[in-house]
Amino acid sequence: MNGRGLDPDGTISREGALDRVPRAFVPVVASARARITETFGGDRLHSAYLYGSVPRGTATPGVSDLDVQLALRGEPTDVDRTDAAAIGTALDRAFPQIDGAGILLTSARALLSDLERHDAGFFIACLCTPLLGADLADRLPRYRPTTLLARETNGDLGRVLPRWRARLAEAATDAERRALSRIVARRTVRTGFTLIMPRWGGWTSDLDESAELFGRYYPERAPQMRTAASMGRTPSGDRAVLGMLIDDLGPWLATEYTAVHGEKGPRP
């Protein structure tokens, strides 16, 4: 992998590995593997993956969360979602090293579909680290930092902003605003990075690096993006900052993104 996250052939390197998990998080990962196997073993689970700072080796004890993706043999059910939420809650309670545990549920069929080839498929192939089962990446292509990838991963910010505004209006506690800030800030930074990704010609998931790279191309918006990166690392219930991201930077970013890359294809 070179300094721009690419393999020698110019395709995006897969980030993360189990041997990069920081020592403090090793027991968390071991417990997650055991709980997932116990709950989803047999015919329910095709494979399980880690993503985010833990498998990248950059997680901070007491600050970082644990992110897990499950690929199911069938479409996720209410029972699946309840069981996944219970695992996440149990992990969060058992390990002070993590500030929450989130488990995504998707069918293996959807992850391998043509519709998701440059979104969820890319996510599995490049941003996820295999934890259990047969790796779906073996059935997916190699990816390059193209405008197609940019459009299909983050070309729907404009559709998300109204939901964020509604959640902020309804958030009555600092904890609710902090939870929202993690989502808003990280998605904003990732959208800002993928906006400039084809021009830069590489890939990174590091929030600070993403914000700095974005700032090279849009210096007038750089301070706002740095603020988003800071909030993505350390969530805050600051309503004013959330308002800036949702009502100022967000709409501008959505408009610029559409102008540069177009809108993400519709999903059912």
mmCIF file with all atom_site columns, N, CA, C and O in Angstrom, residues 85-133:
data_model
loop_
_atom_site.group_PDB
_atom_site.id
_atom_site.type_symbol
_atom_site.label_atom_id
_atom_site.label_alt_id
_atom_site.label_comp_id
_atom_site.label_asym_id
_atom_site.label_entity_id
_atom_site.label_seq_id
_atom_site.pdbx_PDB_ins_code
_atom_site.Cartn_x
_atom_site.Cartn_y
_atom_site.Cartn_z
_atom_site.occupancy
_atom_site.B_iso_or_equiv
_atom_site.pdbx_formal_charge
_atom_site.auth_seq_id
_atom_site.auth_comp_id
_atom_site.auth_asym_id
_atom_site.auth_atom_id
_atom_site.pdbx_PDB_model_num
ATOM 1   N N  . ALA A 1 85  ? -29.002 -5.821  18.477 1.00 0.00 ? 85  ALA A N  1
ATOM 2   C CA . ALA A 1 85  ? -29.017 -4.726  19.444 1.00 0.00 ? 85  ALA A CA 1
ATOM 3   C C  . ALA A 1 85  ? -28.640 -5.223  20.837 1.00 0.00 ? 85  ALA A C  1
ATOM 4   O O  . ALA A 1 85  ? -27.930 -4.534  21.587 1.00 0.00 ? 85  ALA A O  1
ATOM 5   N N  . ALA A 1 86  ? -29.089 -6.423  21.186 1.00 0.00 ? 86  ALA A N  1
ATOM 6   C CA . ALA A 1 86  ? -28.765 -6.992  22.499 1.00 0.00 ? 86  ALA A CA 1
ATOM 7   C C  . ALA A 1 86  ? -27.264 -7.258  22.616 1.00 0.00 ? 86  ALA A C  1
ATOM 8   O O  . ALA A 1 86  ? -26.664 -7.023  23.679 1.00 0.00 ? 86  ALA A O  1
ATOM 9   N N  . ILE A 1 87  ? -26.647 -7.745  21.553 1.00 0.00 ? 87  ILE A N  1
ATOM 10  C CA . ILE A 1 87  ? -25.201 -7.967  21.570 1.00 0.00 ? 87  ILE A CA 1
ATOM 11  C C  . ILE A 1 87  ? -24.462 -6.644  21.750 1.00 0.00 ? 87  ILE A C  1
ATOM 12  O O  . ILE A 1 87  ? -23.531 -6.529  22.548 1.00 0.00 ? 87  ILE A O  1
ATOM 13  N N  . GLY A 1 88  ? -24.879 -5.633  21.000 1.00 0.00 ? 88  GLY A N  1
ATOM 14  C CA . GLY A 1 88  ? -24.242 -4.332  21.109 1.00 0.00 ? 88  GLY A CA 1
ATOM 15  C C  . GLY A 1 88  ? -24.345 -3.750  22.506 1.00 0.00 ? 88  GLY A C  1
ATOM 16  O O  . GLY A 1 88  ? -23.368 -3.219  23.058 1.00 0.00 ? 88  GLY A O  1
ATOM 17  N N  . THR A 1 89  ? -25.527 -3.853  23.101 1.00 0.00 ? 89  THR A N  1
ATOM 18  C CA . THR A 1 89  ? -25.731 -3.350  24.455 1.00 0.00 ? 89  THR A CA 1
ATOM 19  C C  . THR A 1 89  ? -24.869 -4.105  25.459 1.00 0.00 ? 89  THR A C  1
ATOM 20  O O  . THR A 1 89  ? -24.251 -3.498  26.353 1.00 0.00 ? 89  THR A O  1
ATOM 21  N N  . ALA A 1 90  ? -24.814 -5.429  25.323 1.00 0.00 ? 90  ALA A N  1
ATOM 22  C CA . ALA A 1 90  ? -24.023 -6.244  26.246 1.00 0.00 ? 90  ALA A CA 1
ATOM 23  C C  . ALA A 1 90  ? -22.535 -5.905  26.140 1.00 0.00 ? 90  ALA A C  1
ATOM 24  O O  . ALA A 1 90  ? -21.836 -5.811  27.166 1.00 0.00 ? 90  ALA A O  1
ATOM 25  N N  . LEU A 1 91  ? -22.044 -5.719  24.933 1.00 0.00 ? 91  LEU A N  1
ATOM 26  C CA . LEU A 1 91  ? -20.633 -5.371  24.759 1.00 0.00 ? 91  LEU A CA 1
ATOM 27  C C  . LEU A 1 91  ? -20.328 -4.007  25.369 1.00 0.00 ? 91  LEU A C  1
ATOM 28  O O  . LEU A 1 91  ? -19.310 -3.817  26.040 1.00 0.00 ? 91  LEU A O  1
ATOM 29  N N  . ASP A 1 92  ? -21.210 -3.047  25.139 1.00 0.00 ? 92  ASP A N  1
ATOM 30  C CA . ASP A 1 92  ? -21.000 -1.698  25.657 1.00 0.00 ? 92  ASP A CA 1
ATOM 31  C C  . ASP A 1 92  ? -20.962 -1.701  27.184 1.00 0.00 ? 92  ASP A C  1
ATOM 32  O O  . ASP A 1 92  ? -20.160 -0.989  27.799 1.00 0.00 ? 92  ASP A O  1
ATOM 33  N N  . ARG A 1 93  ? -21.831 -2.497  27.794 1.00 0.00 ? 93  ARG A N  1
ATOM 34  C CA . ARG A 1 93  ? -21.872 -2.577  29.261 1.00 0.00 ? 93  ARG A CA 1
ATOM 35  C C  . ARG A 1 93  ? -20.668 -3.314  29.831 1.00 0.00 ? 93  ARG A C  1
ATOM 36  O O  . ARG A 1 93  ? -20.192 -2.990  30.916 1.00 0.00 ? 93  ARG A O  1
ATOM 37  N N  . ALA A 1 94  ? -20.171 -4.296  29.095 1.00 0.00 ? 94  ALA A N  1
ATOM 38  C CA . ALA A 1 94  ? -19.102 -5.150  29.621 1.00 0.00 ? 94  ALA A CA 1
ATOM 39  C C  . ALA A 1 94  ? -17.721 -4.539  29.479 1.00 0.00 ? 94  ALA A C  1
ATOM 40  O O  . ALA A 1 94  ? -16.811 -4.876  30.246 1.00 0.00 ? 94  ALA A O  1
ATOM 41  N N  . PHE A 1 95  ? -17.534 -3.625  28.516 1.00 0.00 ? 95  PHE A N  1
ATOM 42  C CA . PHE A 1 95  ? -16.196 -3.137  28.204 1.00 0.00 ? 95  PHE A CA 1
ATOM 43  C C  . PHE A 1 95  ? -16.148 -1.611  28.208 1.00 0.00 ? 95  PHE A C  1
ATOM 44  O O  . PHE A 1 95  ? -16.639 -0.964  27.284 1.00 0.00 ? 95  PHE A O  1
ATOM 45  N N  . PRO A 1 96  ? -15.541 -1.021  29.241 1.00 0.00 ? 96  PRO A N  1
ATOM 46  C CA . PRO A 1 96  ? -15.408 0.446   29.284 1.00 0.00 ? 96  PRO A CA 1
ATOM 47  C C  . PRO A 1 96  ? -14.482 0.983   28.195 1.00 0.00 ? 96  PRO A C  1
ATOM 48  O O  . PRO A 1 96  ? -14.445 2.187   27.957 1.00 0.00 ? 96  PRO A O  1
ATOM 49  N N  . GLN A 1 97  ? -13.753 0.102   27.519 1.00 0.00 ? 97  GLN A N  1
ATOM 50  C CA . GLN A 1 97  ? -12.864 0.546   26.440 1.00 0.00 ? 97  GLN A CA 1
ATOM 51  C C  . GLN A 1 97  ? -13.652 1.164   25.292 1.00 0.00 ? 97  GLN A C  1
ATOM 52  O O  . GLN A 1 97  ? -13.101 1.973   24.528 1.00 0.00 ? 97  GLN A O  1
ATOM 53  N N  . ILE A 1 98  ? -14.904 0.758   25.114 1.00 0.00 ? 98  ILE A N  1
ATOM 54  C CA . ILE A 1 98  ? -15.678 1.244   23.978 1.00 0.00 ? 98  ILE A CA 1
ATOM 55  C C  . ILE A 1 98  ? -16.801 2.172   24.439 1.00 0.00 ? 98  ILE A C  1
ATOM 56  O O  . ILE A 1 98  ? -17.366 2.005   25.509 1.00 0.00 ? 98  ILE A O  1
ATOM 57  N N  . ASP A 1 99  ? -17.083 3.150   23.597 1.00 0.00 ? 99  ASP A N  1
ATOM 58  C CA . ASP A 1 99  ? -18.202 4.056   23.831 1.00 0.00 ? 99  ASP A CA 1
ATOM 59  C C  . ASP A 1 99  ? -19.301 3.687   22.851 1.00 0.00 ? 99  ASP A C  1
ATOM 60  O O  . ASP A 1 99  ? -19.562 4.366   21.872 1.00 0.00 ? 99  ASP A O  1
ATOM 61  N N  . GLY A 1 100 ? -19.927 2.537   23.109 1.00 0.00 ? 100 GLY A N  1
ATOM 62  C CA . GLY A 1 100 ? -20.991 2.051   22.241 1.00 0.00 ? 100 GLY A CA 1
ATOM 63  C C  . GLY A 1 100 ? -20.496 0.980   21.277 1.00 0.00 ? 100 GLY A C  1
ATOM 64  O O  . GLY A 1 100 ? -19.306 0.897   20.958 1.00 0.00 ? 100 GLY A O  1
ATOM 65  N N  . ALA A 1 101 ? -21.441 0.148   20.836 1.00 0.00 ? 101 ALA A N  1
ATOM 66  C CA . ALA A 1 101 ? -21.157 -0.888  19.842 1.00 0.00 ? 101 ALA A CA 1
ATOM 67  C C  . ALA A 1 101 ? -22.325 -0.929  18.867 1.00 0.00 ? 101 ALA A C  1
ATOM 68  O O  . ALA A 1 101 ? -23.476 -1.081  19.283 1.00 0.00 ? 101 ALA A O  1
ATOM 69  N N  . GLY A 1 102 ? -22.037 -0.766  17.597 1.00 0.00 ? 102 GLY A N  1
ATOM 70  C CA . GLY A 1 102 ? -23.079 -0.779  16.577 1.00 0.00 ? 102 GLY A CA 1
ATOM 71  C C  . GLY A 1 102 ? -22.909 -1.961  15.646 1.00 0.00 ? 102 GLY A C  1
ATOM 72  O O  . GLY A 1 102 ? -21.797 -2.265  15.208 1.00 0.00 ? 102 GLY A O  1
ATOM 73  N N  . ILE A 1 103 ? -24.011 -2.646  15.353 1.00 0.00 ? 103 ILE A N  1
ATOM 74  C CA . ILE A 1 103 ? -23.967 -3.821  14.484 1.00 0.00 ? 103 ILE A CA 1
ATOM 75  C C  . ILE A 1 103 ? -24.912 -3.608  13.305 1.00 0.00 ? 103 ILE A C  1
ATOM 76  O O  . ILE A 1 103 ? -26.128 -3.486  13.490 1.00 0.00 ? 103 ILE A O  1
ATOM 77  N N  . LEU A 1 104 ? -24.350 -3.530  12.105 1.00 0.00 ? 104 LEU A N  1
ATOM 78  C CA . LEU A 1 104 ? -25.148 -3.412  10.889 1.00 0.00 ? 104 LEU A CA 1
ATOM 79  C C  . LEU A 1 104 ? -25.554 -4.793  10.405 1.00 0.00 ? 104 LEU A C  1
ATOM 80  O O  . LEU A 1 104 ? -24.776 -5.748  10.490 1.00 0.00 ? 104 LEU A O  1
ATOM 81  N N  . LEU A 1 105 ? -26.755 -4.893  9.865  1.00 0.00 ? 105 LEU A N  1
ATOM 82  C CA . LEU A 1 105 ? -27.263 -6.156  9.341  1.00 0.00 ? 105 LEU A CA 1
ATOM 83  C C  . LEU A 1 105 ? -27.636 -5.976  7.874  1.00 0.00 ? 105 LEU A C  1
ATOM 84  O O  . LEU A 1 105 ? -28.424 -5.096  7.526  1.00 0.00 ? 105 LEU A O  1
ATOM 85  N N  . THR A 1 106 ? -27.088 -6.809  7.008  1.00 0.00 ? 106 THR A N  1
ATOM 86  C CA . THR A 1 106 ? -27.393 -6.774  5.586  1.00 0.00 ? 106 THR A CA 1
ATOM 87  C C  . THR A 1 106 ? -27.336 -8.204  5.073  1.00 0.00 ? 106 THR A C  1
ATOM 88  O O  . THR A 1 106 ? -26.527 -9.011  5.551  1.00 0.00 ? 106 THR A O  1
ATOM 89  N N  . SER A 1 107 ? -28.160 -8.526  4.104  1.00 0.00 ? 107 SER A N  1
ATOM 90  C CA . SER A 1 107 ? -28.075 -9.860  3.516  1.00 0.00 ? 107 SER A CA 1
ATOM 91  C C  . SER A 1 107 ? -26.849 -9.944  2.617  1.00 0.00 ? 107 SER A C  1
ATOM 92  O O  . SER A 1 107 ? -26.441 -8.950  1.991  1.00 0.00 ? 107 SER A O  1
ATOM 93  N N  . ALA A 1 108 ? -26.264 -11.121 2.533  1.00 0.00 ? 108 ALA A N  1
ATOM 94  C CA . ALA A 1 108 ? -25.148 -11.324 1.624  1.00 0.00 ? 108 ALA A CA 1
ATOM 95  C C  . ALA A 1 108 ? -25.581 -11.052 0.187  1.00 0.00 ? 108 ALA A C  1
ATOM 96  O O  . ALA A 1 108 ? -24.800 -10.515 -0.620 1.00 0.00 ? 108 ALA A O  1
ATOM 97  N N  . ARG A 1 109 ? -26.822 -11.379 -0.127 1.00 0.00 ? 109 ARG A N  1
ATOM 98  C CA . ARG A 1 109 ? -27.340 -11.132 -1.480 1.00 0.00 ? 109 ARG A CA 1
ATOM 99  C C  . ARG A 1 109 ? -27.265 -9.650  -1.819 1.00 0.00 ? 109 ARG A C  1
ATOM 100 O O  . ARG A 1 109 ? -26.810 -9.269  -2.912 1.00 0.00 ? 109 ARG A O  1
ATOM 101 N N  . ALA A 1 110 ? -27.706 -8.794  -0.902 1.00 0.00 ? 110 ALA A N  1
ATOM 102 C CA . ALA A 1 110 ? -27.684 -7.353  -1.150 1.00 0.00 ? 110 ALA A CA 1
ATOM 103 C C  . ALA A 1 110 ? -26.258 -6.837  -1.282 1.00 0.00 ? 110 ALA A C  1
ATOM 104 O O  . ALA A 1 110 ? -25.966 -5.993  -2.139 1.00 0.00 ? 110 ALA A O  1
ATOM 105 N N  . LEU A 1 111 ? -25.366 -7.314  -0.439 1.00 0.00 ? 111 LEU A N  1
ATOM 106 C CA . LEU A 1 111 ? -23.986 -6.841  -0.472 1.00 0.00 ? 111 LEU A CA 1
ATOM 107 C C  . LEU A 1 111 ? -23.293 -7.196  -1.781 1.00 0.00 ? 111 LEU A C  1
ATOM 108 O O  . LEU A 1 111 ? -22.380 -6.490  -2.214 1.00 0.00 ? 111 LEU A O  1
ATOM 109 N N  . LEU A 1 112 ? -23.732 -8.269  -2.431 1.00 0.00 ? 112 LEU A N  1
ATOM 110 C CA . LEU A 1 112 ? -23.134 -8.701  -3.688 1.00 0.00 ? 112 LEU A CA 1
ATOM 111 C C  . LEU A 1 112 ? -23.907 -8.234  -4.909 1.00 0.00 ? 112 LEU A C  1
ATOM 112 O O  . LEU A 1 112 ? -23.506 -8.509  -6.039 1.00 0.00 ? 112 LEU A O  1
ATOM 113 N N  . SER A 1 113 ? -24.992 -7.502  -4.704 1.00 0.00 ? 113 SER A N  1
ATOM 114 C CA . SER A 1 113 ? -25.861 -7.120  -5.814 1.00 0.00 ? 113 SER A CA 1
ATOM 115 C C  . SER A 1 113 ? -25.219 -6.058  -6.702 1.00 0.00 ? 113 SER A C  1
ATOM 116 O O  . SER A 1 113 ? -24.337 -5.301  -6.280 1.00 0.00 ? 113 SER A O  1
ATOM 117 N N  . ASP A 1 114 ? -25.682 -5.984  -7.949 1.00 0.00 ? 114 ASP A N  1
ATOM 118 C CA . ASP A 1 114 ? -25.200 -4.955  -8.865 1.00 0.00 ? 114 ASP A CA 1
ATOM 119 C C  . ASP A 1 114 ? -25.528 -3.561  -8.341 1.00 0.00 ? 114 ASP A C  1
ATOM 120 O O  . ASP A 1 114 ? -24.728 -2.630  -8.500 1.00 0.00 ? 114 ASP A O  1
ATOM 121 N N  . LEU A 1 115 ? -26.699 -3.417  -7.714 1.00 0.00 ? 115 LEU A N  1
ATOM 122 C CA . LEU A 1 115 ? -27.113 -2.115  -7.203 1.00 0.00 ? 115 LEU A CA 1
ATOM 123 C C  . LEU A 1 115 ? -26.139 -1.585  -6.164 1.00 0.00 ? 115 LEU A C  1
ATOM 124 O O  . LEU A 1 115 ? -25.863 -0.379  -6.101 1.00 0.00 ? 115 LEU A O  1
ATOM 125 N N  . GLU A 1 116 ? -25.599 -2.473  -5.330 1.00 0.00 ? 116 GLU A N  1
ATOM 126 C CA . GLU A 1 116 ? -24.711 -2.068  -4.243 1.00 0.00 ? 116 GLU A CA 1
ATOM 127 C C  . GLU A 1 116 ? -23.231 -2.249  -4.573 1.00 0.00 ? 116 GLU A C  1
ATOM 128 O O  . GLU A 1 116 ? -22.387 -2.090  -3.699 1.00 0.00 ? 116 GLU A O  1
ATOM 129 N N  . ARG A 1 117 ? -22.931 -2.547  -5.837 1.00 0.00 ? 117 ARG A N  1
ATOM 130 C CA . ARG A 1 117 ? -21.550 -2.865  -6.214 1.00 0.00 ? 117 ARG A CA 1
ATOM 131 C C  . ARG A 1 117 ? -20.562 -1.774  -5.818 1.00 0.00 ? 117 ARG A C  1
ATOM 132 O O  . ARG A 1 117 ? -19.453 -2.058  -5.356 1.00 0.00 ? 117 ARG A O  1
ATOM 133 N N  . HIS A 1 118 ? -20.952 -0.501  -5.960 1.00 0.00 ? 118 HIS A N  1
ATOM 134 C CA . HIS A 1 118 ? -20.035 0.602   -5.649 1.00 0.00 ? 118 HIS A CA 1
ATOM 135 C C  . HIS A 1 118 ? -20.400 1.343   -4.370 1.00 0.00 ? 118 HIS A C  1
ATOM 136 O O  . HIS A 1 118 ? -19.967 2.475   -4.159 1.00 0.00 ? 118 HIS A O  1
ATOM 137 N N  . ASP A 1 119 ? -21.169 0.696   -3.515 1.00 0.00 ? 119 ASP A N  1
ATOM 138 C CA . ASP A 1 119 ? -21.494 1.276   -2.204 1.00 0.00 ? 119 ASP A CA 1
ATOM 139 C C  . ASP A 1 119 ? -21.237 0.224   -1.133 1.00 0.00 ? 119 ASP A C  1
ATOM 140 O O  . ASP A 1 119 ? -20.131 0.131   -0.597 1.00 0.00 ? 119 ASP A O  1
ATOM 141 N N  . ALA A 1 120 ? -22.242 -0.600  -0.843 1.00 0.00 ? 120 ALA A N  1
ATOM 142 C CA . ALA A 1 120 ? -22.057 -1.627  0.184  1.00 0.00 ? 120 ALA A CA 1
ATOM 143 C C  . ALA A 1 120 ? -21.004 -2.648  -0.217 1.00 0.00 ? 120 ALA A C  1
ATOM 144 O O  . ALA A 1 120 ? -20.273 -3.171  0.635  1.00 0.00 ? 120 ALA A O  1
ATOM 145 N N  . GLY A 1 121 ? -20.917 -2.952  -1.518 1.00 0.00 ? 121 GLY A N  1
ATOM 146 C CA . GLY A 1 121 ? -19.886 -3.884  -1.972 1.00 0.00 ? 121 GLY A CA 1
ATOM 147 C C  . GLY A 1 121 ? -18.494 -3.330  -1.734 1.00 0.00 ? 121 GLY A C  1
ATOM 148 O O  . GLY A 1 121 ? -17.600 -4.026  -1.236 1.00 0.00 ? 121 GLY A O  1
ATOM 149 N N  . PHE A 1 122 ? -18.288 -2.059  -2.079 1.00 0.00 ? 122 PHE A N  1
ATOM 150 C CA . PHE A 1 122 ? -17.017 -1.398  -1.802 1.00 0.00 ? 122 PHE A CA 1
ATOM 151 C C  . PHE A 1 122 ? -16.712 -1.392  -0.308 1.00 0.00 ? 122 PHE A C  1
ATOM 152 O O  . PHE A 1 122 ? -15.575 -1.647  0.115  1.00 0.00 ? 122 PHE A O  1
ATOM 153 N N  . PHE A 1 123 ? -17.733 -1.111  0.491  1.00 0.00 ? 123 PHE A N  1
ATOM 154 C CA . PHE A 1 123 ? -17.579 -1.087  1.945  1.00 0.00 ? 123 PHE A CA 1
ATOM 155 C C  . PHE A 1 123 ? -17.027 -2.424  2.448  1.00 0.00 ? 123 PHE A C  1
ATOM 156 O O  . PHE A 1 123 ? -16.059 -2.453  3.230  1.00 0.00 ? 123 PHE A O  1
ATOM 157 N N  . ILE A 1 124 ? -17.616 -3.522  2.003  1.00 0.00 ? 124 ILE A N  1
ATOM 158 C CA . ILE A 1 124 ? -17.159 -4.839  2.431  1.00 0.00 ? 124 ILE A CA 1
ATOM 159 C C  . ILE A 1 124 ? -15.744 -5.117  1.939  1.00 0.00 ? 124 ILE A C  1
ATOM 160 O O  . ILE A 1 124 ? -14.875 -5.582  2.685  1.00 0.00 ? 124 ILE A O  1
ATOM 161 N N  . ALA A 1 125 ? -15.499 -4.833  0.662  1.00 0.00 ? 125 ALA A N  1
ATOM 162 C CA . ALA A 1 125 ? -14.232 -5.223  0.042  1.00 0.00 ? 125 ALA A CA 1
ATOM 163 C C  . ALA A 1 125 ? -13.040 -4.411  0.528  1.00 0.00 ? 125 ALA A C  1
ATOM 164 O O  . ALA A 1 125 ? -11.921 -4.936  0.601  1.00 0.00 ? 125 ALA A O  1
ATOM 165 N N  . CYS A 1 126 ? -13.265 -3.133  0.864  1.00 0.00 ? 126 CYS A N  1
ATOM 166 C CA . CYS A 1 126 ? -12.137 -2.256  1.184  1.00 0.00 ? 126 CYS A CA 1
ATOM 167 C C  . CYS A 1 126 ? -12.112 -1.723  2.613  1.00 0.00 ? 126 CYS A C  1
ATOM 168 O O  . CYS A 1 126 ? -11.041 -1.426  3.138  1.00 0.00 ? 126 CYS A O  1
ATOM 169 N N  . LEU A 1 127 ? -13.278 -1.589  3.239  1.00 0.00 ? 127 LEU A N  1
ATOM 170 C CA . LEU A 1 127 ? -13.328 -0.939  4.555  1.00 0.00 ? 127 LEU A CA 1
ATOM 171 C C  . LEU A 1 127 ? -13.630 -1.899  5.698  1.00 0.00 ? 127 LEU A C  1
ATOM 172 O O  . LEU A 1 127 ? -13.614 -1.489  6.851  1.00 0.00 ? 127 LEU A O  1
ATOM 173 N N  . CYS A 1 128 ? -13.922 -3.153  5.385  1.00 0.00 ? 128 CYS A N  1
ATOM 174 C CA . CYS A 1 128 ? -14.260 -4.132  6.414  1.00 0.00 ? 128 CYS A CA 1
ATOM 175 C C  . CYS A 1 128 ? -13.171 -5.183  6.568  1.00 0.00 ? 128 CYS A C  1
ATOM 176 O O  . CYS A 1 128 ? -12.537 -5.583  5.584  1.00 0.00 ? 128 CYS A O  1
ATOM 177 N N  . THR A 1 129 ? -12.974 -5.640  7.800  1.00 0.00 ? 129 THR A N  1
ATOM 178 C CA . THR A 1 129 ? -11.995 -6.668  8.136  1.00 0.00 ? 129 THR A CA 1
ATOM 179 C C  . THR A 1 129 ? -12.718 -7.956  8.505  1.00 0.00 ? 129 THR A C  1
ATOM 180 O O  . THR A 1 129 ? -13.545 -7.958  9.429  1.00 0.00 ? 129 THR A O  1
ATOM 181 N N  . PRO A 1 130 ? -12.461 -9.068  7.810  1.00 0.00 ? 130 PRO A N  1
ATOM 182 C CA . PRO A 1 130 ? -13.166 -10.322 8.104  1.00 0.00 ? 130 PRO A CA 1
ATOM 183 C C  . PRO A 1 130 ? -12.950 -10.779 9.545  1.00 0.00 ? 130 PRO A C  1
ATOM 184 O O  . PRO A 1 130 ? -11.832 -10.761 10.052 1.00 0.00 ? 130 PRO A O  1
ATOM 185 N N  . LEU A 1 131 ? -14.051 -11.178 10.170 1.00 0.00 ? 131 LEU A N  1
ATOM 186 C CA . LEU A 1 131 ? -14.014 -11.681 11.546 1.00 0.00 ? 131 LEU A CA 1
ATOM 187 C C  . LEU A 1 131 ? -14.478 -13.125 11.615 1.00 0.00 ? 131 LEU A C  1
ATOM 188 O O  . LEU A 1 131 ? -13.892 -13.938 12.327 1.00 0.00 ? 131 LEU A O  1
ATOM 189 N N  . LEU A 1 132 ? -15.533 -13.453 10.881 1.00 0.00 ? 132 LEU A N  1
ATOM 190 C CA . LEU A 1 132 ? -16.107 -14.804 10.873 1.00 0.00 ? 132 LEU A CA 1
ATOM 191 C C  . LEU A 1 132 ? -16.614 -15.134 9.474  1.00 0.00 ? 132 LEU A C  1
ATOM 192 O O  . LEU A 1 132 ? -17.099 -14.245 8.764  1.00 0.00 ? 132 LEU A O  1
ATOM 193 N N  . GLY A 1 133 ? -16.515 -16.382 9.072  1.00 0.00 ? 133 GLY A N  1
ATOM 194 C CA . GLY A 1 133 ? -17.128 -16.833 7.836  1.00 0.00 ? 133 GLY A CA 1
ATOM 195 C C  . GLY A 1 133 ? -16.314 -16.538 6.588  1.00 0.00 ? 133 GLY A C  1
ATOM 196 O O  . GLY A 1 133 ? -15.216 -15.979 6.631  1.00 0.00 ? 133 GLY A O  1
#
